[in-house]
Every structure is written in structure tokens, then in C-alpha cells.
């Protein structure tokens, strides 16, 4: 494990046994998260982002899920820890915030009780102390009048507030790593910006590593330093955010970038949509997995699977023809 990495995922493979046979949702994924760094994991639904996140914490159904590879945290492979050891890591050292706060919160328990419970389980403190800490966490996440909010139930507060409560809960044990799975998707744009700012501020304050799962490259541009682009269970491009935005190499990343609405762009212009849909995991194309949707695909792409290769030190791409595509595009720009 490189000395700066908090969390290192190495060749992670997650398969499910289904009636139709084994299905591999995450297929050889590797990347790392460092202290004080936010890594964005992006892709459309069905690309394996959330399964990757759930695999890190081993949240998937035990009987039907098989994990291979390594998830290294503080020198230990989480995939090999006992259930008891894993319980100590979850919510304590590595926390997760999910997309839908309403389904993640208990509707019949007050907010204060829910946060305090998480603190009591992981930090073995008395109830009064845990309650005090819950109020402190609510204050930290920008919830007004936190000493009153603790006695309220989830349905009594807004969606944005509920998401803040979840973040307060996730951060109450001051984890080393926060995994945020589409934490702002269900929220309106203003609240989304506030929540992203909040995660960013708390990351700085607690010097955490953050893994931000999103389908939205706009969110990546806002808060991430590195980005991992996934397609059909594999990493297809990885690099520093500035570099990937300036010089995306994979046709899929290019498509995702073109689909971000530009604030200063022509609003009447139609947004680019990547043609086709992500195929089901039971029907993975034999060569390059993106080939059926790629306008550059040729025979080699259809029959041979490209490996993820390093380009210029900090960027990686999985495409046979990225150099040719880049040259063609440069030529196109030069001649327009
Ligand atoms: S390998 Fe071929 S099909 Fe796959 S992304 Fe590159 S050009 Fe497209």
C-alpha cells in the first residue's frame, strides 16, 4: 500500500450468483483514496459504482456475493476481516452516506436518538455524552437550532436537512474515509451546492479521504481532485480532474463531458447524449465493453478487450485507439 493512500482497492471483483448463473458487477477495479483527497467515481447507472462502494464495506448479501481482490485500509484487507472486525470499521473508520435520506433514516426514532445511537455503538460513551455530540455534529453540518432539531423526527424536516442529518451521522465518529453515494441527487441545485460545500469543508476539517460516487461530472468538477470513470464494471479512464476535463482520452468520458450543461453555453443547444444504453451484466460484449455504443469501434474493438494503460504518468485509459482519436480531433480543431 503506497504510504499516502488511506484506502487502496486492488483488482476488486464482485460477483453475484443468480438463477442465470454468476454475474460479475465489478470486474478488476483498482484505485486509491488519499488523506484530504476527494476521488469521484463516475458513470451511468449500471456501471458498477455503487456495487464498488458497497463491496468496500461488504454491505452486499453475504450468501450470494463473492468478493475477490483486495480492499486495503490501514494495511488490512477488509475483504478478509471477520464480521466483528468489519462492524468496527463500518460507520466508525469508514462511513457511507446514501442517496435517499428518507430510506436511510428510521422514521419512528428522533434525529438525536439516531445519531447518538451510532456514537454509542462505535465509541462506547454514555447516552448523555453521545447526545451532546449529536448536537455538536448537527451544528457542524450547518443545521440551525440543533438543540431543538435533535428531538424532531425525520418527516418533520426538509430533504436537504435530512441529508445533513445523514452526513452528521456518518461523520459523528470522525471517520478516516467517507463514501458518499450520490449524496445530492435527490436535492435541488441550491441545496446540492450547500451539501457539496459541507462535505468539502468537513473533509478539510477532519482530513478525511472522500470517495464521491456520482453520475454527474459537474459534481466531480466541483469537489474532486481525482476521477475514476467506470463502464460496465470496469475502470475505463482515471486521472486528475483538471487533466481529464482538459484532455479526456476515452470516447465514453468524452461523451459524459459533453453531456454536462454549460452555464455560459447556448441554452437552446441540445445536450449531447451518448447513444445506446449500458447493456445488462448478463450480456457483456466480448471485446471492448463500450464498442456497441462507440462511433470509433472497429473489428479489433469488437473482438479484443483493451487493458487499462498508463498515459503520461497520472492518467490511465482503456481504449485501443485513444491516440488515433486524439490526433483526428486535433486535426479537426486545426482545420475548423
Ligand atoms: S477500444 Fe474501440 S470501441 Fe472501445 S472505446 Fe476505444 S475506440 Fe471505442
PDB file of C-alpha atoms and ligand atoms in Angstrom, residues 236 249-252 287-302 304-306 317-322 324-325, ligand 1:
ATOM      1  CA  UNK A 236     -12.146   2.859 -18.377  1.00  0.00           C
ATOM      2  CA  UNK A 249      -8.987  10.210 -23.729  1.00  0.00           C
ATOM      3  CA  UNK A 250     -11.800   7.648 -23.694  1.00  0.00           C
ATOM      4  CA  UNK A 251     -14.799   8.136 -26.020  1.00  0.00           C
ATOM      5  CA  UNK A 252     -17.136   7.370 -23.082  1.00  0.00           C
ATOM      6  CA  UNK A 287     -14.214  -7.135 -26.931  1.00  0.00           C
ATOM      7  CA  UNK A 288     -14.254  -3.561 -25.683  1.00  0.00           C
ATOM      8  CA  UNK A 289     -17.338  -3.290 -23.489  1.00  0.00           C
ATOM      9  CA  UNK A 290     -18.138   0.148 -24.897  1.00  0.00           C
ATOM     10  CA  UNK A 291     -17.861  -0.967 -28.549  1.00  0.00           C
ATOM     11  CA  UNK A 292     -21.629  -1.264 -29.287  1.00  0.00           C
ATOM     12  CA  UNK A 293     -22.017   2.422 -28.354  1.00  0.00           C
ATOM     13  CA  UNK A 294     -18.740   3.786 -29.700  1.00  0.00           C
ATOM     14  CA  UNK A 295     -18.566   5.615 -33.021  1.00  0.00           C
ATOM     15  CA  UNK A 296     -14.848   4.747 -33.335  1.00  0.00           C
ATOM     16  CA  UNK A 297     -15.303   0.983 -32.895  1.00  0.00           C
ATOM     17  CA  UNK A 298     -13.680  -1.332 -35.444  1.00  0.00           C
ATOM     18  CA  UNK A 299     -13.113  -5.086 -35.710  1.00  0.00           C
ATOM     19  CA  UNK A 300     -10.343  -5.121 -33.133  1.00  0.00           C
ATOM     20  CA  UNK A 301     -12.618  -3.322 -30.648  1.00  0.00           C
ATOM     21  CA  UNK A 302     -15.412  -5.825 -31.220  1.00  0.00           C
ATOM     22  CA  UNK A 304     -10.384  -7.923 -28.251  1.00  0.00           C
ATOM     23  CA  UNK A 305     -10.747  -6.384 -24.810  1.00  0.00           C
ATOM     24  CA  UNK A 306      -8.353  -3.451 -24.233  1.00  0.00           C
ATOM     25  CA  UNK A 317      -7.260   4.781 -20.276  1.00  0.00           C
ATOM     26  CA  UNK A 318      -8.776   1.563 -21.595  1.00  0.00           C
ATOM     27  CA  UNK A 319      -9.096   2.075 -25.347  1.00  0.00           C
ATOM     28  CA  UNK A 320      -7.271   0.658 -28.377  1.00  0.00           C
ATOM     29  CA  UNK A 321      -7.460   3.826 -30.393  1.00  0.00           C
ATOM     30  CA  UNK A 322      -7.218   6.754 -27.975  1.00  0.00           C
ATOM     31  CA  UNK A 324      -5.622   7.950 -33.148  1.00  0.00           C
ATOM     32  CA  UNK A 325      -8.859   9.562 -31.901  1.00  0.00           C
TER      33      UNK A 325
HETATM   34  S1  LIG B   1     -11.491   0.385 -27.767  1.00  0.00           S
HETATM   35 FE1  LIG B   1     -12.614   0.839 -29.610  1.00  0.00          FE
HETATM   36  S2  LIG B   1     -14.766   0.642 -29.056  1.00  0.00           S
HETATM   37 FE2  LIG B   1     -13.592   0.759 -27.184  1.00  0.00          FE
HETATM   38  S3  LIG B   1     -13.656   2.884 -26.670  1.00  0.00           S
HETATM   39 FE3  LIG B   1     -11.797   2.577 -27.827  1.00  0.00          FE
HETATM   40  S4  LIG B   1     -12.352   3.012 -29.937  1.00  0.00           S
HETATM   41 FE4  LIG B   1     -14.256   2.764 -28.807  1.00  0.00          FE
END
